[in-house]
Short mmCIF file of C-alpha atoms and ligand atoms in Angstrom, two decimals:
data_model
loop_
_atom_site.label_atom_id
_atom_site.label_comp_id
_atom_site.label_asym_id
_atom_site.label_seq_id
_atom_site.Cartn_x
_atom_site.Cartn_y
_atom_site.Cartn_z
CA UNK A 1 0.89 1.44 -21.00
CA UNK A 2 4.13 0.32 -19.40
CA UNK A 3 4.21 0.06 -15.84
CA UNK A 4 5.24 3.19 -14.54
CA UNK A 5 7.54 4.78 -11.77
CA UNK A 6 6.13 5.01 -8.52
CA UNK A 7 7.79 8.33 -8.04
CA UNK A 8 5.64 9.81 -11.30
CA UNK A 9 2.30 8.42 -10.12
CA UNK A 10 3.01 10.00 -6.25
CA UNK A 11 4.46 13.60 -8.01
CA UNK A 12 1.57 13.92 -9.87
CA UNK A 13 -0.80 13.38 -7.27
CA UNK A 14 1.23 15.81 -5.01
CA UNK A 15 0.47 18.09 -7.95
CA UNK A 16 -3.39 17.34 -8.11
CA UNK A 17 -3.55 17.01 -4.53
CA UNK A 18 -4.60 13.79 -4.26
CA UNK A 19 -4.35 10.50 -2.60
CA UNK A 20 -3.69 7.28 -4.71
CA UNK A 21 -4.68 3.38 -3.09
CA UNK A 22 -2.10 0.76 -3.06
CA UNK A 23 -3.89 -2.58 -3.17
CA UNK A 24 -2.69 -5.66 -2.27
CA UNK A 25 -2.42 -8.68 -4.56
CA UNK A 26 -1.97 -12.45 -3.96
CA UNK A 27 -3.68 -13.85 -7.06
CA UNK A 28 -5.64 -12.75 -10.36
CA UNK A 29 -9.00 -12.32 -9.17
CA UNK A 30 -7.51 -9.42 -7.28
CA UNK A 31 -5.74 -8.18 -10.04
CA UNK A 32 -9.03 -8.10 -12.15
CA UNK A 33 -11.03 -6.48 -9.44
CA UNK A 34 -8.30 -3.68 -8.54
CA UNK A 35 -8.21 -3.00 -12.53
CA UNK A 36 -12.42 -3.12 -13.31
CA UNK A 37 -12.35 -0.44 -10.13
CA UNK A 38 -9.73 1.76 -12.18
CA UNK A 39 -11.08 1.48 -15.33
CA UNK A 40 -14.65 2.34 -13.52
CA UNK A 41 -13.18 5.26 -12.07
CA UNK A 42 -10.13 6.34 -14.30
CA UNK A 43 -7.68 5.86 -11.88
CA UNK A 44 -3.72 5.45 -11.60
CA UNK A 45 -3.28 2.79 -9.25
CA UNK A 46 -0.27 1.04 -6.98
CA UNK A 47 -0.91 -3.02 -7.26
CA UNK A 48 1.49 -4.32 -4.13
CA UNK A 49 2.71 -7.82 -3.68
CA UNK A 50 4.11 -8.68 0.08
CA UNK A 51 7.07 -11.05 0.60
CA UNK A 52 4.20 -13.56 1.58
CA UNK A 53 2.29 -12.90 -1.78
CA UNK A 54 5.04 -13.50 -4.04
CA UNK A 55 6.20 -16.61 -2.01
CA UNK A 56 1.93 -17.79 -2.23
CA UNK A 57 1.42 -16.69 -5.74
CA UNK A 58 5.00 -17.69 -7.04
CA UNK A 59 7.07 -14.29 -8.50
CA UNK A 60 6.95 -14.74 -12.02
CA UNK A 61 2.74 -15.94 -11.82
CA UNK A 62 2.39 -12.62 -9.84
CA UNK A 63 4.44 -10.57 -12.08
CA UNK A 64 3.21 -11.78 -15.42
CA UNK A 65 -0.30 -11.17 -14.36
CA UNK A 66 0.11 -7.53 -13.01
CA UNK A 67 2.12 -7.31 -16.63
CA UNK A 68 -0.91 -8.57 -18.41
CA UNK A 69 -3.13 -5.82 -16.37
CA UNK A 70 -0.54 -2.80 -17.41
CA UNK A 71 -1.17 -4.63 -21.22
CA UNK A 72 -5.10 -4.92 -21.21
CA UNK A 73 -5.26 -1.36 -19.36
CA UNK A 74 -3.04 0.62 -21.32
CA UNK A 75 -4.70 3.71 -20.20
CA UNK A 76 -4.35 3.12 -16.56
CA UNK A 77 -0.84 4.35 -14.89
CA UNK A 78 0.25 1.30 -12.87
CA UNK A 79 2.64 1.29 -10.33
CA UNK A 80 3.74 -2.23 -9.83
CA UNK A 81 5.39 -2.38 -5.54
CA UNK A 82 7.19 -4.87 -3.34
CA UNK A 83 5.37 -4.13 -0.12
CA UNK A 84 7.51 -4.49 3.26
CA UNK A 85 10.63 -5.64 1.61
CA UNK A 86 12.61 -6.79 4.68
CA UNK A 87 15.86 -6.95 3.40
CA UNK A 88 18.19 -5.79 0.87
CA UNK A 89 18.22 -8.86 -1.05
CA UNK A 90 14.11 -8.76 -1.15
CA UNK A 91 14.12 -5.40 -3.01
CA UNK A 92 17.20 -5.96 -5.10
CA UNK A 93 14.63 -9.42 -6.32
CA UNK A 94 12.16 -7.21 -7.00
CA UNK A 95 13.64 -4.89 -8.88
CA UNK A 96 15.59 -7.37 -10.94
CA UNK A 97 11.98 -9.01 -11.44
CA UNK A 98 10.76 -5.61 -12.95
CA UNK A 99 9.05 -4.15 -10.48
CA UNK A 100 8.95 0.01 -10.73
CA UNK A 101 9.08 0.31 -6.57
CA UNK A 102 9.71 -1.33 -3.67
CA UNK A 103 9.35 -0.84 0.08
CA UNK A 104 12.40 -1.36 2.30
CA UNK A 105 10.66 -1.61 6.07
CA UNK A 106 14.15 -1.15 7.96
CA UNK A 107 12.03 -0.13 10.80
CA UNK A 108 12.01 -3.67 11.93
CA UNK A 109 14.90 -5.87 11.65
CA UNK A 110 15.02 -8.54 8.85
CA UNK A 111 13.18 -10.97 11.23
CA UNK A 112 9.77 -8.60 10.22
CA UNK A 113 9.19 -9.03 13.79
CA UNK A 114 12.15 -7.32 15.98
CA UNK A 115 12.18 -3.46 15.77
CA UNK A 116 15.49 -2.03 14.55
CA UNK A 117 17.45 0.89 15.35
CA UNK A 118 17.32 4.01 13.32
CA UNK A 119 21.09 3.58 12.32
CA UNK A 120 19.95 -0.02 11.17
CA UNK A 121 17.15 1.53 9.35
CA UNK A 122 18.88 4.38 7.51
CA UNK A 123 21.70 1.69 6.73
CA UNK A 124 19.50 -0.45 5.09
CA UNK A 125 17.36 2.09 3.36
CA UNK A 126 20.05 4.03 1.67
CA UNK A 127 21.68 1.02 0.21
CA UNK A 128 18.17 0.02 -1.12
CA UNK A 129 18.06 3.44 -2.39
CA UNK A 130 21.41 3.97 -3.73
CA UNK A 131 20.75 0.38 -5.95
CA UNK A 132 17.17 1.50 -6.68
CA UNK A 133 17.75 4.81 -8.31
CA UNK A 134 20.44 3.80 -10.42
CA UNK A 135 17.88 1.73 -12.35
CA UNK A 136 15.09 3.64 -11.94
CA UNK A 137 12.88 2.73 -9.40
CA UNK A 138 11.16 4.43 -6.55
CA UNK A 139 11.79 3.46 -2.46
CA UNK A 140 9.62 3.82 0.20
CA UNK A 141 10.77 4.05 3.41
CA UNK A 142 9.37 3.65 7.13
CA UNK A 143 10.41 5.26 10.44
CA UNK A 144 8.55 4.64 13.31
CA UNK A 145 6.82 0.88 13.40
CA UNK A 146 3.18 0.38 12.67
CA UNK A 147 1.04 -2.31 15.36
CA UNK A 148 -0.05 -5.56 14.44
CA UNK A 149 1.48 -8.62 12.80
CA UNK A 150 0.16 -10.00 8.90
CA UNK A 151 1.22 -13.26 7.79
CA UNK A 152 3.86 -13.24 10.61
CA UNK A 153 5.15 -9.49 9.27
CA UNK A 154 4.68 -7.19 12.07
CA UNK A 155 5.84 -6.04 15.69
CA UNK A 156 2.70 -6.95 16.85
CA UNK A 157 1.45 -4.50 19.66
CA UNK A 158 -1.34 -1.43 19.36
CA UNK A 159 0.01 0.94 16.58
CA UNK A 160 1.11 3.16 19.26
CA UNK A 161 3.91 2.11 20.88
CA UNK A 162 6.51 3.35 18.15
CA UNK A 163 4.79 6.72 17.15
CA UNK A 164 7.05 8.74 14.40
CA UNK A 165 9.07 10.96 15.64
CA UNK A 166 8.96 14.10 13.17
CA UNK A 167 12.80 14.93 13.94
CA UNK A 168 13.43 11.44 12.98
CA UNK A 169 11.65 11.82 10.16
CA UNK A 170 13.67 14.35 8.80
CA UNK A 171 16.98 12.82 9.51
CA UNK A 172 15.91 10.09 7.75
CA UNK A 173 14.61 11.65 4.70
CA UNK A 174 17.53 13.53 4.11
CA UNK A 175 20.14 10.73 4.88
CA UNK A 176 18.09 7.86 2.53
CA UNK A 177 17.25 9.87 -0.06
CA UNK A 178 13.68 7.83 -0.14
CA UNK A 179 10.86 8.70 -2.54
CA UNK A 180 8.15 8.05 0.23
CA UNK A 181 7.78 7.94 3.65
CA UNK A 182 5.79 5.54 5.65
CA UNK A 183 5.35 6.81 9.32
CA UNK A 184 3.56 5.36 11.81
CA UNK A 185 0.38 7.20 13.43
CA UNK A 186 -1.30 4.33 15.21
CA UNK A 187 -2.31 2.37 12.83
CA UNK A 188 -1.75 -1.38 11.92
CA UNK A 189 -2.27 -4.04 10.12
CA UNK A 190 -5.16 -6.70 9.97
CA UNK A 191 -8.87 -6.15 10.93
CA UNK A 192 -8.26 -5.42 14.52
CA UNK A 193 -7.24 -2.08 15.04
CA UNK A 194 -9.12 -0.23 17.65
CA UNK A 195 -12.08 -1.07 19.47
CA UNK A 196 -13.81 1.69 19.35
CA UNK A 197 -14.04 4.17 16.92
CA UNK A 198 -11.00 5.96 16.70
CA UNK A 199 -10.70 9.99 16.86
CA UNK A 200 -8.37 12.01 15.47
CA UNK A 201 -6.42 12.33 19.32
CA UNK A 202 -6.29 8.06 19.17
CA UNK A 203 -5.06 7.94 15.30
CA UNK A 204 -2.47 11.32 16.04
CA UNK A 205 -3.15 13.08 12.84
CA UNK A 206 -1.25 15.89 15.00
CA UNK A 207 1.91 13.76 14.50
CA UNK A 208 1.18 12.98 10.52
CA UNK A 209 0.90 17.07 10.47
CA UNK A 210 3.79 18.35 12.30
CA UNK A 211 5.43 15.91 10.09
CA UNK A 212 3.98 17.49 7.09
CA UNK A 213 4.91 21.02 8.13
CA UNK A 214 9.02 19.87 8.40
CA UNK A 215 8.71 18.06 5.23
CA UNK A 216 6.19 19.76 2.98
CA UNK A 217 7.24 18.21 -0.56
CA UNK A 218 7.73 14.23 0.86
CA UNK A 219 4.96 12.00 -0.12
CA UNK A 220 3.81 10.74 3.32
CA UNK A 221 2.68 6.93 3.33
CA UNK A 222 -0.28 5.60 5.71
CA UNK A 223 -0.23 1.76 5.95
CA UNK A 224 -2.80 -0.14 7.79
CA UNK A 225 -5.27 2.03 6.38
CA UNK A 226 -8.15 -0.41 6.28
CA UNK A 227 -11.48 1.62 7.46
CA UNK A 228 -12.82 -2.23 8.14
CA UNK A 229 -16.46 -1.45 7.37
CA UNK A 230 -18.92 -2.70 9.63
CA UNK A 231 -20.76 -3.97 7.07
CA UNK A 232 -18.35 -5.93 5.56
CA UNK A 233 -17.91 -8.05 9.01
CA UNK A 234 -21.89 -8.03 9.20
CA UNK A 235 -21.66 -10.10 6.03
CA UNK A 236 -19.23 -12.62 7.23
CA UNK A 237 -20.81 -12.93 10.90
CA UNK A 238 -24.20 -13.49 9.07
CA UNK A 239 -22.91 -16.37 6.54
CA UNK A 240 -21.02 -18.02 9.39
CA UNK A 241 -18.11 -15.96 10.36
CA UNK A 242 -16.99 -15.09 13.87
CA UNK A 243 -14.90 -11.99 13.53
CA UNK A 244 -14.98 -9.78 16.96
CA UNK A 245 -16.46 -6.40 16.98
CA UNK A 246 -13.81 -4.20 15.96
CA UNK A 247 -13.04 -0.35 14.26
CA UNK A 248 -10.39 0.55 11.38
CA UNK A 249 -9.25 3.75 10.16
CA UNK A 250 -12.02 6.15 9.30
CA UNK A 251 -11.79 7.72 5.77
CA UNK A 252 -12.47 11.07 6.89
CA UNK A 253 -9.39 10.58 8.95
CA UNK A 254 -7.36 9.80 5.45
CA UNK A 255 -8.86 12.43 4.08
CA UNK A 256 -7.33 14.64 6.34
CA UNK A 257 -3.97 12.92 5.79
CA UNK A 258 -4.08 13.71 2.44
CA UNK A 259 -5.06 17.23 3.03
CA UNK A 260 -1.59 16.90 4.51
CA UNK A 261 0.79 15.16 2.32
CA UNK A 262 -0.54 11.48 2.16
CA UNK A 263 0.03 10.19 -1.09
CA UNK A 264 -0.30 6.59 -0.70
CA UNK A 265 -2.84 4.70 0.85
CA UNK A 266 -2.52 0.97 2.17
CA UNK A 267 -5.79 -0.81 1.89
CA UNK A 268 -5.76 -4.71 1.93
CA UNK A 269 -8.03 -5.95 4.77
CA UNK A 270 -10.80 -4.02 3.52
CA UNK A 271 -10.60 -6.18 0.02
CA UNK A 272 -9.99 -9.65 1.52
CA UNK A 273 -13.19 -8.96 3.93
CA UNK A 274 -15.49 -7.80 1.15
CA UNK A 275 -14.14 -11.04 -0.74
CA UNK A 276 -14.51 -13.60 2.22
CA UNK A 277 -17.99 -12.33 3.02
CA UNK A 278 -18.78 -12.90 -0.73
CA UNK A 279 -17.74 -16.50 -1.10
CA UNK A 280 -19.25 -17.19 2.54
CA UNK A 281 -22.62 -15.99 1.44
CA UNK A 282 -22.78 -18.55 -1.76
CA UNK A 283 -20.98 -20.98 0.01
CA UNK A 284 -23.64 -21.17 2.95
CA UNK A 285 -26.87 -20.06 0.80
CA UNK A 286 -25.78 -22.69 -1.74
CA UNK A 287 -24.03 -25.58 -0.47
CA UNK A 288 -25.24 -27.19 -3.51
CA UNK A 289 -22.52 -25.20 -5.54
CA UNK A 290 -18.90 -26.55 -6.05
CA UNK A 291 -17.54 -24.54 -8.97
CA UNK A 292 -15.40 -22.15 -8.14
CA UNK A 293 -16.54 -19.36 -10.42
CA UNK A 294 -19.13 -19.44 -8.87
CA UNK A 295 -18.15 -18.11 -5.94
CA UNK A 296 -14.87 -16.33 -7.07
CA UNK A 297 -17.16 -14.12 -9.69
CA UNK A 298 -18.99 -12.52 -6.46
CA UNK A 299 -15.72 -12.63 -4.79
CA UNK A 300 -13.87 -10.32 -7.71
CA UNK A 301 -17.19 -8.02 -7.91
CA UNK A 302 -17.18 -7.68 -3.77
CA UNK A 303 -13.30 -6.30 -3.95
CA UNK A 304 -14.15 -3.94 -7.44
CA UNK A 305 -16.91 -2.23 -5.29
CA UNK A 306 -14.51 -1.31 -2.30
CA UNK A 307 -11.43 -0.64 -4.43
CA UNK A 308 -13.75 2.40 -6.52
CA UNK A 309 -15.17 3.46 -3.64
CA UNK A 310 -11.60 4.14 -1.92
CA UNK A 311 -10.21 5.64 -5.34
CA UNK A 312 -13.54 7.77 -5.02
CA UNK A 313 -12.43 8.76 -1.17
CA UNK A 314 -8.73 9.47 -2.06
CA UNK A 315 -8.99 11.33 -5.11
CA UNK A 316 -7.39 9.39 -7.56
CA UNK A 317 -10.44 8.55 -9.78
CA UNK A 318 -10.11 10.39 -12.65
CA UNK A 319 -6.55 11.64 -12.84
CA UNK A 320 -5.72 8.47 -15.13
CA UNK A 321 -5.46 10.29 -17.99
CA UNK A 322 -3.67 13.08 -16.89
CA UNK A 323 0.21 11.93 -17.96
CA UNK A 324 2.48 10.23 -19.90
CA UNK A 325 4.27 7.49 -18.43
CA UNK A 326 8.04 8.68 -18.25
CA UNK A 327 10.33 5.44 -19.64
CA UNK A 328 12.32 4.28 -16.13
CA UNK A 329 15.31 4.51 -17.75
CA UNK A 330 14.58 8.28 -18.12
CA UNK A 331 13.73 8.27 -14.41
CA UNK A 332 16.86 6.96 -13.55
CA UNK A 333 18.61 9.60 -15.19
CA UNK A 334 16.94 12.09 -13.93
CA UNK A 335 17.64 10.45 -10.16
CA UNK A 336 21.70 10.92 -11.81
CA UNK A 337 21.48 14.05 -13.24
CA UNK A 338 19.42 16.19 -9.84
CA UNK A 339 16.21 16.51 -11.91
CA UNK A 340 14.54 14.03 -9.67
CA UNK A 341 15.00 15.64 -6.41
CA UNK A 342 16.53 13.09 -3.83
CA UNK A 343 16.90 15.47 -0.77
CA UNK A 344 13.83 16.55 1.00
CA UNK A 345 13.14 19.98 1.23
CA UNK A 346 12.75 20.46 5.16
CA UNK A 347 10.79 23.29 6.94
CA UNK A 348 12.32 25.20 10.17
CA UNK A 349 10.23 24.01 13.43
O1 G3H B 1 1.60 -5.84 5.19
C1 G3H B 1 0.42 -6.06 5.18
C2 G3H B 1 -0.36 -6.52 4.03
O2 G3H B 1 -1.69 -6.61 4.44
C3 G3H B 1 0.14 -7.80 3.43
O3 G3H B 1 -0.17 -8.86 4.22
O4 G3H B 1 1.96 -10.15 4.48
O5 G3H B 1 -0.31 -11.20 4.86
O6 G3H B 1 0.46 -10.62 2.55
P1 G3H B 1 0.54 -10.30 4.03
P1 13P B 2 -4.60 -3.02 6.23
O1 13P B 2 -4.38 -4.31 6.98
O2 13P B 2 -5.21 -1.98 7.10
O3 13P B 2 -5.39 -3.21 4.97
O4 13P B 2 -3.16 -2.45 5.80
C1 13P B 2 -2.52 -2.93 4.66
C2 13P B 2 -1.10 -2.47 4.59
O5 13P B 2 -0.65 -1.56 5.26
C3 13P B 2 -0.25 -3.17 3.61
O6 13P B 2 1.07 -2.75 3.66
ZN1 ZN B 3 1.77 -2.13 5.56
#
């Protein structure tokens, strides 16, 4: 199957009232694992590539591989996505690459550090937009910035200090035009989110709602969505590790999200624990071992496990089957022609 439209995967699983994964890549291993967990589940899947991915795995290595997937799984819908562009000229490189989406994170400046303001961030956005559409592919935006700091990509901070603001939301969808919306409910990046287990008051599902009540038909986005299993760290801290005692987002929590508009799901600290704790465990139980299949095997069969699972928990497992991939140039004239709606349909307060 061709790769398909971002847009297509996230309508349809507005229609089935679902939530679909986004997975972060950086080499083939995780390719392999995120498509063994679709084909194990039948699941349409979003394979993402940060700015710090493509840069590690070089563009066209990355690209040709998550090409090869969309060739040896041509039953699974893939949705190939630059995650966190910063800048224009990031997304305009991955769309001119061939990727079917891309993320423009205008909530922080192009640093990936500095927060912006929302003039910067609609600025940015629609232009990313405006290019976007015209060749088809699908933009996520974000309003409101998310805690924590990934490969030096992040405000830093708890998650909580730039809460959404649902007014803002609105204004944004309707001046961008964006296919998604990433808004930030406390949540961040990396394995230390809370420390404790969050509830529902800490994580401000309340927020993610009213949002969902002003903008009913906008696919909401939840990064930093890891649920950092506890044991998943038990596996590292008993082959050696030292990671700190520490809570991610519950999946009961997504759940609810998606009960209320979530349609895609961050997860990549989940995956690269499961895979560290794998390679650990043969590396310290057999230090006789140097080959790395030997520890990349367990590695790729750690990250399948998780990846199902969460395609399990969303709702996405399967819903492969359910479509035809629409051709991108047909999405892009249907982003031309007002088929593909553009302007959010927004709900009185
Ligand atoms: O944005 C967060 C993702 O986990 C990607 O992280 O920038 O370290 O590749 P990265
Ligand atoms: P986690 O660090 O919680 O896996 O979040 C990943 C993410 O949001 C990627 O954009
Ligand atoms: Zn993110």
């Amino acid at each position: 199957m061709p790769l398909v439209s971002m847009r297509q995967l996230l309508d349809e699983a507005a229609k089935g009232g679902y939530g679909v994964g986004a997975f972060n890549v950086n080499d083939m291993e995780q390719i392999q694992a995120i498509m063994a967990a679709a084909k194990e589940t039948n699941s349409p899947v979003v394979i993402q590539a940060s700015r710090g991915a493509r840069a590690f795995a070089q563009d066209r290595f990355l690209f040709h591989l998550i090409l090869a997937a969309s060739e040896l799984y041509p039953e699974i819908p893939i949705a190939m996505h630059q995650d966190h562009g910063n800048s224009f000229e990031t997304c305009k490189s991955a769309i001119e690459l061939g990727y079917t989406s891309v993320m423009m994170d205008g909530s922080l400046k192009e640093d990936g550090k500095t927060p912006s303001s929302f003039e910067e961030n609609v600025a940015v956005t629609k232009r990313v937009v405006d290019f976007a559409h015209d060749r088809g592919v699908t933009v996520e935006g974000e309003i409101g910035v998310l805690g924590g700091v990934e490969d030096g990509h992040g405000a830093g901070g708890s998650g909580l200090e730039h809460v959404t603001d649902p007014d803002q939301a609105v204004e944004f969808a309707e001046r961008t035009g964006v296919d998604a919306l990433a808004i930030a409910i406390g949540t961040s990046h990396g394995a230390y989110k809370f420390t404790k287990k969050p509830d529902g008051s800490v994580l401000k599902m309340d927020v993610l709602i009213a949002i969902h009540k002003r903008l009913p038909n906008t696919h909401l986005v939840m990064h930093g969505s890891s649920s950092v299993p506890k044991d998943l760290q038990d596996v590292i801290n008993q082959y050696g590790g030292k990671l700190k005692e520490t809570w991610g987002v519950p999946v009961e929590e997504i759940q609810l999200g998606i009960r209320n508009g979530v349609r895609k799901i961050n997860v990549d600290t989940d995956n690269r624990l499961a895979m560290t704790g794998a390679i650990r465990k043969v590396l310290w139980t057999q230090p006789e071992k140097f080959d790395p299949r030997d520890y990349m095997k367990p590695a790729r069969e750690a990250m399948q496990k998780v990846v199902a699972l969460r395609m399990t928990q969303f709702g996405q497992a399967g819903h492969a089957g359910d479509y035809a991939p629409i051709p991108i140039e047909e999405i892009a004239k249907g982003y031309a022609d007002g088929t593909l709606a553009t302007q959010p349909l927004v709900a009185a307060k």
